[in-house]
Every structure is written in C-alpha cells, then in structure tokens.
Coordinates of C-alpha atoms in Angstrom, one line a residue:
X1 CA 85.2 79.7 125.9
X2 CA 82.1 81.5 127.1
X3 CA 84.0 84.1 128.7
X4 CA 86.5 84.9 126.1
X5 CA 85.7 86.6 122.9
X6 CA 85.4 84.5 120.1
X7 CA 86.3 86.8 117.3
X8 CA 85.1 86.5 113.4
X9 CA 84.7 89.8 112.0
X10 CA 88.6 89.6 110.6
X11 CA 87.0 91.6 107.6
X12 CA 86.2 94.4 109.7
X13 CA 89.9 94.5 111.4
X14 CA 92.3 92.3 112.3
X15 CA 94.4 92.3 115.5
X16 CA 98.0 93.4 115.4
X17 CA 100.4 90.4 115.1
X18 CA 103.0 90.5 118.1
X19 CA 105.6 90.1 115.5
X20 CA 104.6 93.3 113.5
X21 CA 104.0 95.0 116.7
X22 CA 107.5 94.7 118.0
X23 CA 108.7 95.7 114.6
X24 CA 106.9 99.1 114.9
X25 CA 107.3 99.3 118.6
X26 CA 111.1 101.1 118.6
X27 CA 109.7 103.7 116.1
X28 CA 107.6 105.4 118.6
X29 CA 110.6 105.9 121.4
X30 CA 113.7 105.8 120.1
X31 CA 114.3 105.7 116.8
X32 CA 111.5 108.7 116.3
X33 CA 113.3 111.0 113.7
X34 CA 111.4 112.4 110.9
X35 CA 112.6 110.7 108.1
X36 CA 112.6 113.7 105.3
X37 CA 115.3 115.6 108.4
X38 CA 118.5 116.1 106.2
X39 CA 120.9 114.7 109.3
X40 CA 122.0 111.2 109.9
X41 CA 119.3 110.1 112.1
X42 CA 116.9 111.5 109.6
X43 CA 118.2 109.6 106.4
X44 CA 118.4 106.3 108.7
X45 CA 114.9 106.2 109.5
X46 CA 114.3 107.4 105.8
X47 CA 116.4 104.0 104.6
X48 CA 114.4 101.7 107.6
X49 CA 111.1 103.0 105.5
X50 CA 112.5 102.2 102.2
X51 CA 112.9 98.7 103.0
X52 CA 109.7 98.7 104.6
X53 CA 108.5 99.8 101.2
X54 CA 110.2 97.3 99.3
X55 CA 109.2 94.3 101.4
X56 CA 105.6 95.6 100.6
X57 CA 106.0 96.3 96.7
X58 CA 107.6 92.6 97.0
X59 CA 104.1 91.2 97.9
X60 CA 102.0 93.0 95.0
X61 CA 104.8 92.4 92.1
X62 CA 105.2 95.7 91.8
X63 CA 108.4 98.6 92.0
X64 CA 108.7 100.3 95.3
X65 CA 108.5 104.0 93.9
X66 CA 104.9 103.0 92.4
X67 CA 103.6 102.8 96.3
X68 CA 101.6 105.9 98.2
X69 CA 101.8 105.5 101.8
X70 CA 98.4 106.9 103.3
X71 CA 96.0 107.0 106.0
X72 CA 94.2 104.0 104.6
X73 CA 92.1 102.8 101.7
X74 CA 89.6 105.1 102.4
X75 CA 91.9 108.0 102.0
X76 CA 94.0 105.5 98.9
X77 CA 90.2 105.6 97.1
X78 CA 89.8 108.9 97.6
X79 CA 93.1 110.1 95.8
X80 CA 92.3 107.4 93.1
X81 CA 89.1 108.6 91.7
X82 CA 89.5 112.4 92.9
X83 CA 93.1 112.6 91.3
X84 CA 92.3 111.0 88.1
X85 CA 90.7 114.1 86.9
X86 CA 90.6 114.1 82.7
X87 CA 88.7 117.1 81.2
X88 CA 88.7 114.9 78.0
X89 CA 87.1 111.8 79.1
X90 CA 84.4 112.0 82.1
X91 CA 82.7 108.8 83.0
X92 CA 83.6 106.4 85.3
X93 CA 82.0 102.5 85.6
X94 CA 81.6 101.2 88.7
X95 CA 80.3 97.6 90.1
X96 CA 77.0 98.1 92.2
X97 CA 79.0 96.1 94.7
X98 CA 81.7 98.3 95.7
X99 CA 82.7 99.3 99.2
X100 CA 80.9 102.8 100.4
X101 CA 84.1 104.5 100.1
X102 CA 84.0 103.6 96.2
X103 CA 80.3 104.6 95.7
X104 CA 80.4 107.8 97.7
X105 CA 83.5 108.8 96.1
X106 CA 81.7 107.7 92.4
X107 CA 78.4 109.8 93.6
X108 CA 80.7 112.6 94.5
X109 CA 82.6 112.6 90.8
X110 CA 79.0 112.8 89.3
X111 CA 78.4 116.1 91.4
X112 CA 81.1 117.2 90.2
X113 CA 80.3 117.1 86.5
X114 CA 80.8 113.2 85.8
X115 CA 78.7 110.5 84.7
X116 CA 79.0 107.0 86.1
X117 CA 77.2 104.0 85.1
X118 CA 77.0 101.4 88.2
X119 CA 77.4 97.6 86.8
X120 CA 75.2 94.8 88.2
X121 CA 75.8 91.6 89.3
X122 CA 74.6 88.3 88.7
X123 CA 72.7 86.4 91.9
X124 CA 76.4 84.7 93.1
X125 CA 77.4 88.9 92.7
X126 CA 80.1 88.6 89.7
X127 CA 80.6 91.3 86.8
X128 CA 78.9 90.2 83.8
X129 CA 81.7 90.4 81.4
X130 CA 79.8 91.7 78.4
X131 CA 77.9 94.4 80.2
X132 CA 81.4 95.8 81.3
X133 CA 82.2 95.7 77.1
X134 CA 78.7 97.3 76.5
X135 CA 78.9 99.7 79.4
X136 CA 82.5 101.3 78.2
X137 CA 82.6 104.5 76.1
X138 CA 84.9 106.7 74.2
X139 CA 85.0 108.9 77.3
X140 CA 85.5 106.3 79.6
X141 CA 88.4 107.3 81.9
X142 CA 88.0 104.9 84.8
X143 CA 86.2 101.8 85.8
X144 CA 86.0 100.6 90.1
X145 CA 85.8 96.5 90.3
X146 CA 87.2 95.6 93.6
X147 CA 89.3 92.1 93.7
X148 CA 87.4 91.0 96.8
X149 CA 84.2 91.6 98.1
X150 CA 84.0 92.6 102.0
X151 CA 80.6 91.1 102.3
X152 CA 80.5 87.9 101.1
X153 CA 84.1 87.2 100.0
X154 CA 83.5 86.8 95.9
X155 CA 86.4 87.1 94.1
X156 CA 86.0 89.1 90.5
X157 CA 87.9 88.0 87.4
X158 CA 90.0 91.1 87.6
X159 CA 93.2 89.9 84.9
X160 CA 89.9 89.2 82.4
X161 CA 88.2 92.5 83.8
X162 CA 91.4 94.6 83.1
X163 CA 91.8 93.5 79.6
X164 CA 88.5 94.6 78.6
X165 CA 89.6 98.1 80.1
X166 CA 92.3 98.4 78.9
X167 CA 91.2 97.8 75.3
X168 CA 88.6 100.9 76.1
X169 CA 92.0 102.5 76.9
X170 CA 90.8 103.4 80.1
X171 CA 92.2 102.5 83.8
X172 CA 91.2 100.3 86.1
X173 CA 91.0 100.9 89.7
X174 CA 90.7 97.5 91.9
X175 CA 90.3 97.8 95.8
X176 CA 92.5 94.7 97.4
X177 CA 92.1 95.5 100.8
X178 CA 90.2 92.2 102.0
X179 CA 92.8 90.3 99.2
X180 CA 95.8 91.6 100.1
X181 CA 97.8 89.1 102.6
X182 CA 95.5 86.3 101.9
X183 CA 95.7 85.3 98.6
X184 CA 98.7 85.7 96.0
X185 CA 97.8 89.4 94.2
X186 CA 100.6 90.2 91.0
X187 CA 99.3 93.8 89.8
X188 CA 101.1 93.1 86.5
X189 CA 99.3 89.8 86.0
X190 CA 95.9 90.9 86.8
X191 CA 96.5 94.5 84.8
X192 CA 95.5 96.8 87.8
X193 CA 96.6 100.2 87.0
X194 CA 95.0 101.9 90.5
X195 CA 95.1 99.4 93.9
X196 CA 94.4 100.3 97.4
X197 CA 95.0 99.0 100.3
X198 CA 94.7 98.5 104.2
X199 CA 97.0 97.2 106.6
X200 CA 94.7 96.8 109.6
X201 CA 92.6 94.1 107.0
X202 CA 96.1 91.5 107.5
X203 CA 97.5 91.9 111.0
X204 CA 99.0 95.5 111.0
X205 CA 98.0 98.3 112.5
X206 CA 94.9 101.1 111.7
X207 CA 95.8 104.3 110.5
X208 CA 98.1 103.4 108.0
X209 CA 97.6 102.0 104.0
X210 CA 98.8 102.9 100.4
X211 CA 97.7 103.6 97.0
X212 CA 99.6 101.5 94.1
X213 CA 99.6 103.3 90.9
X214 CA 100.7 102.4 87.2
X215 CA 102.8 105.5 86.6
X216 CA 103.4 104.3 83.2
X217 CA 99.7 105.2 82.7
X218 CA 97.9 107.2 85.9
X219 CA 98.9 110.7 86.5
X220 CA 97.3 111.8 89.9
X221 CA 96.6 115.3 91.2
X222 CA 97.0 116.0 94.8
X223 CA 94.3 116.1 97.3
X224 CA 96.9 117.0 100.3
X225 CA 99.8 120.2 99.4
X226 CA 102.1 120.9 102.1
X227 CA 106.0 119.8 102.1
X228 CA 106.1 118.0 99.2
X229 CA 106.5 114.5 100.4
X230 CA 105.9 111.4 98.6
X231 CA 106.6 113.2 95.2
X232 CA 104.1 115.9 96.2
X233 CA 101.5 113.6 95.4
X234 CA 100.8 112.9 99.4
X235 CA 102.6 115.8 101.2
X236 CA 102.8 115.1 105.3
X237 CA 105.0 113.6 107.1
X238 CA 105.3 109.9 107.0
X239 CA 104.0 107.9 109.8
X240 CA 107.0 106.3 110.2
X241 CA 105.2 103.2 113.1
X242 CA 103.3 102.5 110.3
X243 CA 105.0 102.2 107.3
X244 CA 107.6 100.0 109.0
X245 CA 104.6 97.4 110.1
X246 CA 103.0 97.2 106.7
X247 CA 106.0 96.4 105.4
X248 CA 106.5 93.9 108.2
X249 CA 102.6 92.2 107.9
X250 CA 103.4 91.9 104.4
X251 CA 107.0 89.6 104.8
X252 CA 104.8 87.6 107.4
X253 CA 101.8 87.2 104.7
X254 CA 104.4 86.5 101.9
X255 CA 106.0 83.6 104.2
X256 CA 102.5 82.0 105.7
X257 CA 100.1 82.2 103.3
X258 CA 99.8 79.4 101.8
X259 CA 99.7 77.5 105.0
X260 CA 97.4 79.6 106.5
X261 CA 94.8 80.0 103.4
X262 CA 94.5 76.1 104.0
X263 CA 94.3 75.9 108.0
X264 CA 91.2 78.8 107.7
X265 CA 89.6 77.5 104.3
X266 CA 89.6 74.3 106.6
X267 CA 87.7 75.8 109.6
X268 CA 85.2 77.9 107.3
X269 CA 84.3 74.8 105.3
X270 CA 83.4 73.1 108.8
X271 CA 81.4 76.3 109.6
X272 CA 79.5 76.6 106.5
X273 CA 78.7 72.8 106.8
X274 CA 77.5 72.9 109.8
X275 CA 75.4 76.1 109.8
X276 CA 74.0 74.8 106.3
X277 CA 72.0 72.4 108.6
X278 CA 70.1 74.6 109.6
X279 CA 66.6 74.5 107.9
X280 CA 66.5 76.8 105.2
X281 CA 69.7 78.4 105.9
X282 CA 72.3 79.4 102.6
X283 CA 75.1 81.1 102.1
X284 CA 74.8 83.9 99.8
X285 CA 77.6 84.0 96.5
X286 CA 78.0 80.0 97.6
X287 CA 78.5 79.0 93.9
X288 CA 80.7 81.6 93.2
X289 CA 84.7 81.8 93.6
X290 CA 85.1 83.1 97.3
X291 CA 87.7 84.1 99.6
X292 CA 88.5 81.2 101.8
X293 CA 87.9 83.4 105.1
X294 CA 84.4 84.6 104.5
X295 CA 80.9 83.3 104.9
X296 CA 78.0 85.4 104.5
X297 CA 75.0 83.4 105.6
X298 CA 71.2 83.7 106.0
X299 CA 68.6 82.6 108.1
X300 CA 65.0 83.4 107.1
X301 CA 63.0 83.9 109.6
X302 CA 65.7 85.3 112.1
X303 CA 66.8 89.2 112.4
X304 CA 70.5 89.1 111.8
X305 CA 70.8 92.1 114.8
X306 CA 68.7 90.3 117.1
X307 CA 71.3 86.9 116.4
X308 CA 74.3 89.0 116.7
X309 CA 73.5 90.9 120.5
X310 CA 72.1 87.5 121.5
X311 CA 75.5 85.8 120.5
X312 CA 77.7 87.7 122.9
X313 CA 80.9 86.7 123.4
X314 CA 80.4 85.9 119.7
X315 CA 81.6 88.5 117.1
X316 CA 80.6 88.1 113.8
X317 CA 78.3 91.5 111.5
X318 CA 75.8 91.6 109.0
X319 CA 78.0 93.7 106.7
X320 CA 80.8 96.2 105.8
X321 CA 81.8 97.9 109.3
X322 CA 81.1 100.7 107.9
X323 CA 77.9 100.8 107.2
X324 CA 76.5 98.6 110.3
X325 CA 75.2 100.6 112.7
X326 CA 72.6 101.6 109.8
X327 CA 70.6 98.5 110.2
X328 CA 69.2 98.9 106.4
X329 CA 69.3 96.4 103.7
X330 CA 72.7 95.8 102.6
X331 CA 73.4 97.2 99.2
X332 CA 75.9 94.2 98.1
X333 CA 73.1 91.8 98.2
X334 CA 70.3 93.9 97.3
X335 CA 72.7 94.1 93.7
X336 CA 72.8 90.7 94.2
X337 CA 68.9 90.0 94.3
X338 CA 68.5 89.3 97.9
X339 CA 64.9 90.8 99.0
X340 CA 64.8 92.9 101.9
X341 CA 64.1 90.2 104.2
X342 CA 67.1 87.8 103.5
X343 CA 69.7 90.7 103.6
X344 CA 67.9 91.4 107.1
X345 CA 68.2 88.2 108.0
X346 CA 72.3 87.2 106.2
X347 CA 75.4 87.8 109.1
X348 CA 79.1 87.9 108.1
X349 CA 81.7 85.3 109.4
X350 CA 85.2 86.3 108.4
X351 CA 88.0 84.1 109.9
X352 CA 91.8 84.8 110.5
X353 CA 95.2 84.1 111.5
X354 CA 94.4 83.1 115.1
X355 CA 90.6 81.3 115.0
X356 CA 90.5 78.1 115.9
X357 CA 88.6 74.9 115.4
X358 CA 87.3 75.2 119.1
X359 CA 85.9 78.8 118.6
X360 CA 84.2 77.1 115.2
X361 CA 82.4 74.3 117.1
X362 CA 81.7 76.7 119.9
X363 CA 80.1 79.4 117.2
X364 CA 78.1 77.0 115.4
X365 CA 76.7 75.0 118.5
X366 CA 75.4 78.4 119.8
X367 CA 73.5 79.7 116.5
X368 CA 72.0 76.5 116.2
X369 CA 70.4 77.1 119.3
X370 CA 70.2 81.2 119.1
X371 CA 68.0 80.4 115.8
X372 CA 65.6 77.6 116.7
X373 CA 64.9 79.7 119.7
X374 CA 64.3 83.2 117.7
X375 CA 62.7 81.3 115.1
X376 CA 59.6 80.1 118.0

C-alpha cells in the first residue's frame, strides 16, 4: 500500500474504465471516418455516434437531439450563459457557490452589460429558497444553481429550485457534472432547462462533454461558426473517441449505480467516522444532503497543503482542481461561513468506482498520525 497510489480526488477526474476504453479504442485506428463524410464509411460512424447519443440522453431522461457534444463543461457553461443572450431581459442569479467556470462566465456577462445578483448560502451551503423568490425580477433571464457541489458534495433542491424559476419565467441552468453517473438525474423531473456535463467526472475520458438544452424553451447563439455541425450550434467536427465513450460510461453508470452508490457511501461513512475522531475535526455541509462520494473535512490547527505533500502516496485536495494551485481561501466555504483559517485548514476526499476499504483504513491511519504530528 505505501508504494501504490491511493487515489481520492475522483472529483477532480476519474480514471478511464477498461470497459469504456475498449469501446473508444477502434475509433482512433480503424474505424476513423469523419462522421458528417457523405460515403458509407462516413454515415456508419455517423449511426455508431447516434447511439452513443441515445444511450447518454437515456441516462438524463431526455431526447437525443436536445444533447451538445463539446469539449467539456467548461466549454458546455460557456455556450450556456454566453448563448442565452436576451436584449429584453438582462440579469442572471447565481449561487455564491458555483464552480469558477460559472462565476467567471457570470463576471464576464456583467462586463458585458448584465447584472447578476450572487445568492448565499446557509452554514451546511444550500439555497435559501425565499431569497431565490426575492432575488428574481422581471428581467430575470437566467439563474446558475449547480445540482452538486464539487467541494463538499451538497446536493441543492433543484426540482423545488426550478419551480420557482420557472414561475419568474426564466431558465435555469444546473451544472451535473459531479451528479451525473452517481446518482439518478431526470431533467424533466427536476425542471432543468440548461445542464452540463463532463465525462472524465464518471470513468470516461477528458476532452469530451455536452450541453443539454430545453429547446422547447432555450434558444442558444453560437460561440463556434465553421461547418455547421451539431445544428450550427457547435460547428467542428465531432470527436468521434469521445462521443462513443460517453455514451458507453453512461450504459455502465445506468447499470451499476445503485450498487455502487452503496459500496462507496459505505467506505466514506467509515472515513468520515474515523477522521471525526480526531479532536476538533468536522466535516463541513455534514448536516446537509450530500453526495455519497465526497467529504470535505477540517482540521484546525493543521495547514491543509502542508497534510496533503506530507500524505504522499495519498491523493486527496483542498478544493476544486481548478482553482488549487492558488492556495487562497476557498470561495465555497467562505459563502458558507468558514473563516479563513478553517477553509485553510478543510481537504477534499472524493471516492470512486475502484477505492477500496483497504486504501480507507490505510488513509485514515496515516492523517491520524500526519495531524497529531503537524499539530506539535
């Protein structure tokens, strides 16, 4: 164990599966036509990403033709809030908890002639409901609330959320990239209008995601022109590897999930149980609904960087990915009320498909000791 990685930072990226890997694998080599080509080779690698694209609509609840393949949320949030454009209605709500992509995007909308109002959170980081009604306007065109945090795993009352939107008649755009694969998500159900999301966050590869849209509701303008692909909406040509292993991580996650929301729920109870012996240690969001992967944790009195170089072989963060190599407060539990000092001091465990109750002992054996000893 002490020479192998012990990896828990699943909500930073997850390793391919093997079986999603050797989906993708012959799409590289030899079956690499491009699948807008108007010959038969063309319009079979065209019908191989249409059932891709249907096995992955399958998952959400929603029709096949609603889905835009990108680059990744990132690029998914982008064409959300940049191609939701309404000269008639210019402000935009968002929770003060979002991912960066969400906020820089929001602080790039106000530059550009918007207003947004960012939405607290209570201490355990949830919406309060009647702010959101409070906070909505006439000119309110869209409001950001992602389904699950990436910090500390808090799931938002989206179906509850999206009611009170939609009564504003406005839109509501819900980032599911550290729900999707892990916990049952039905877009119609919940009422999410705008949805991206990631396939490297459940076992497929980086470089590829998608942008869900009500087209009963959203028009988009598009950020990319070129040849017209994807409706126009995304022009470029598909990346074909990819499409055909999102589709394939989402028929594993449709199959397994249930079974494995219980085997990690499990092994991150035994964590948190553990580590909470710790004196004066707490899990930040602990009394709220949470994702049964993640554990956000503090220790006072320890510098989370200093615990995560001296766990080694140990992965784990003290945030979002991207924002990490930063070292400043986090800004999901500064919204939540955390002082300087305990977000300093709070790391990340995220769990996955392939952690085992070993790795768990192993981990929490070793921060015992880490944090005694920084602690002297």
């Amino acid at each position: 164990m002490q020479s192998s990685i012990v990896y828990l930072d699943y909500n930073a990226t997850t390793p391919v599966d093997d079986r999603v890997l050797k989906k993708m694998l012959p799409y590289f080599n030899s079956q690499y036509a491009n699948p807008s080509s108007p010959h038969l080779f063309g319009m079979e690698i065209l019908e191989k990403t249409e059932y891709a694209q249907q096995d992955l609509a399958h998952l959400i609840g929603c029709k096949p033709s609603e889905l835009i393949y990108t680059s990744g949320a990132t690029e998914a949030i982008n064409l959300a809030l940049k191609g939701i454009e309404n000269e008639n209605r210019r402000h935009i709500i968002c929770a003060s908890t979002e991912h960066m992509a969400v906020l820089d995007c929001c602080g790039f909308m106000e530059k550009n002639g918007y207003t947004v109002t960012y939405l607290p959170v209570t201490k355990d980081g949830i919406i309060d409901l009647h702010l959101l009604k409070d906070s909505l306007r006439v000119d309110t065109v869209l409001v950001c609330i992602m389904l699950v945090n990436n910090e500390t795993g808090v799931i938002q009352d989206i179906e509850s959320i999206a009611n009170i939107v939609h009564q504003a008649s406005a839109l509501l755009l819900c980032d599911a990239t550290q729900a999707l694969g892990k916990i049952p998500i039905d877009i119609n159900t919940l009422g999410i209008d705008l949805m991206p999301l990631s396939a490297h966050k459940f076992y497929g590869p980086k470089g590829i995601g998608a942008l869900y849209v009500n087209t009963t509701v959203a028009r988009l303008k598009p950020l990319l022109h070129g040849g017209q692909q994807q409706g126009g909406i995304r022009s470029g040509t598909l990346n074909v590897p990819g499409i055909i292993a999102l589709g394939e991580a989402a028929t594993i996650a449709q199959k397994e999930m249930i079974i494995e929301t219980e085997q990690i729920r499990t092994l991150r109870d035994d964590l948190e149980s553990a580590l909470l012996k710790i004196e004066n240690v707490f899990v930040n969001g602990y009394s709220a609904k949470r994702i049964h992967n993640t554990s956000n944790v503090c220790f006072p009195g320890v510098n989370a960087q200093q615990l995560i170089l001296s766990l080694g072989n140990i992965a784990v963060s003290s945030g979002s990915a991207c924002s990490a190599i930063t070292n400043k407060p986090s800004h999901v539990l500064k919204a939540m009320g955390l002082q300087d000092h305990h977000s300093l001091s709070s790391i990340r465990f995220s769990l996955g498909r392939f952690t085992t109750a070993e790795e768990i002992s192993y981990t929490t054996e070793t921060v015992k000791k880490l944090v005694n000893k920084l602690r002297q």
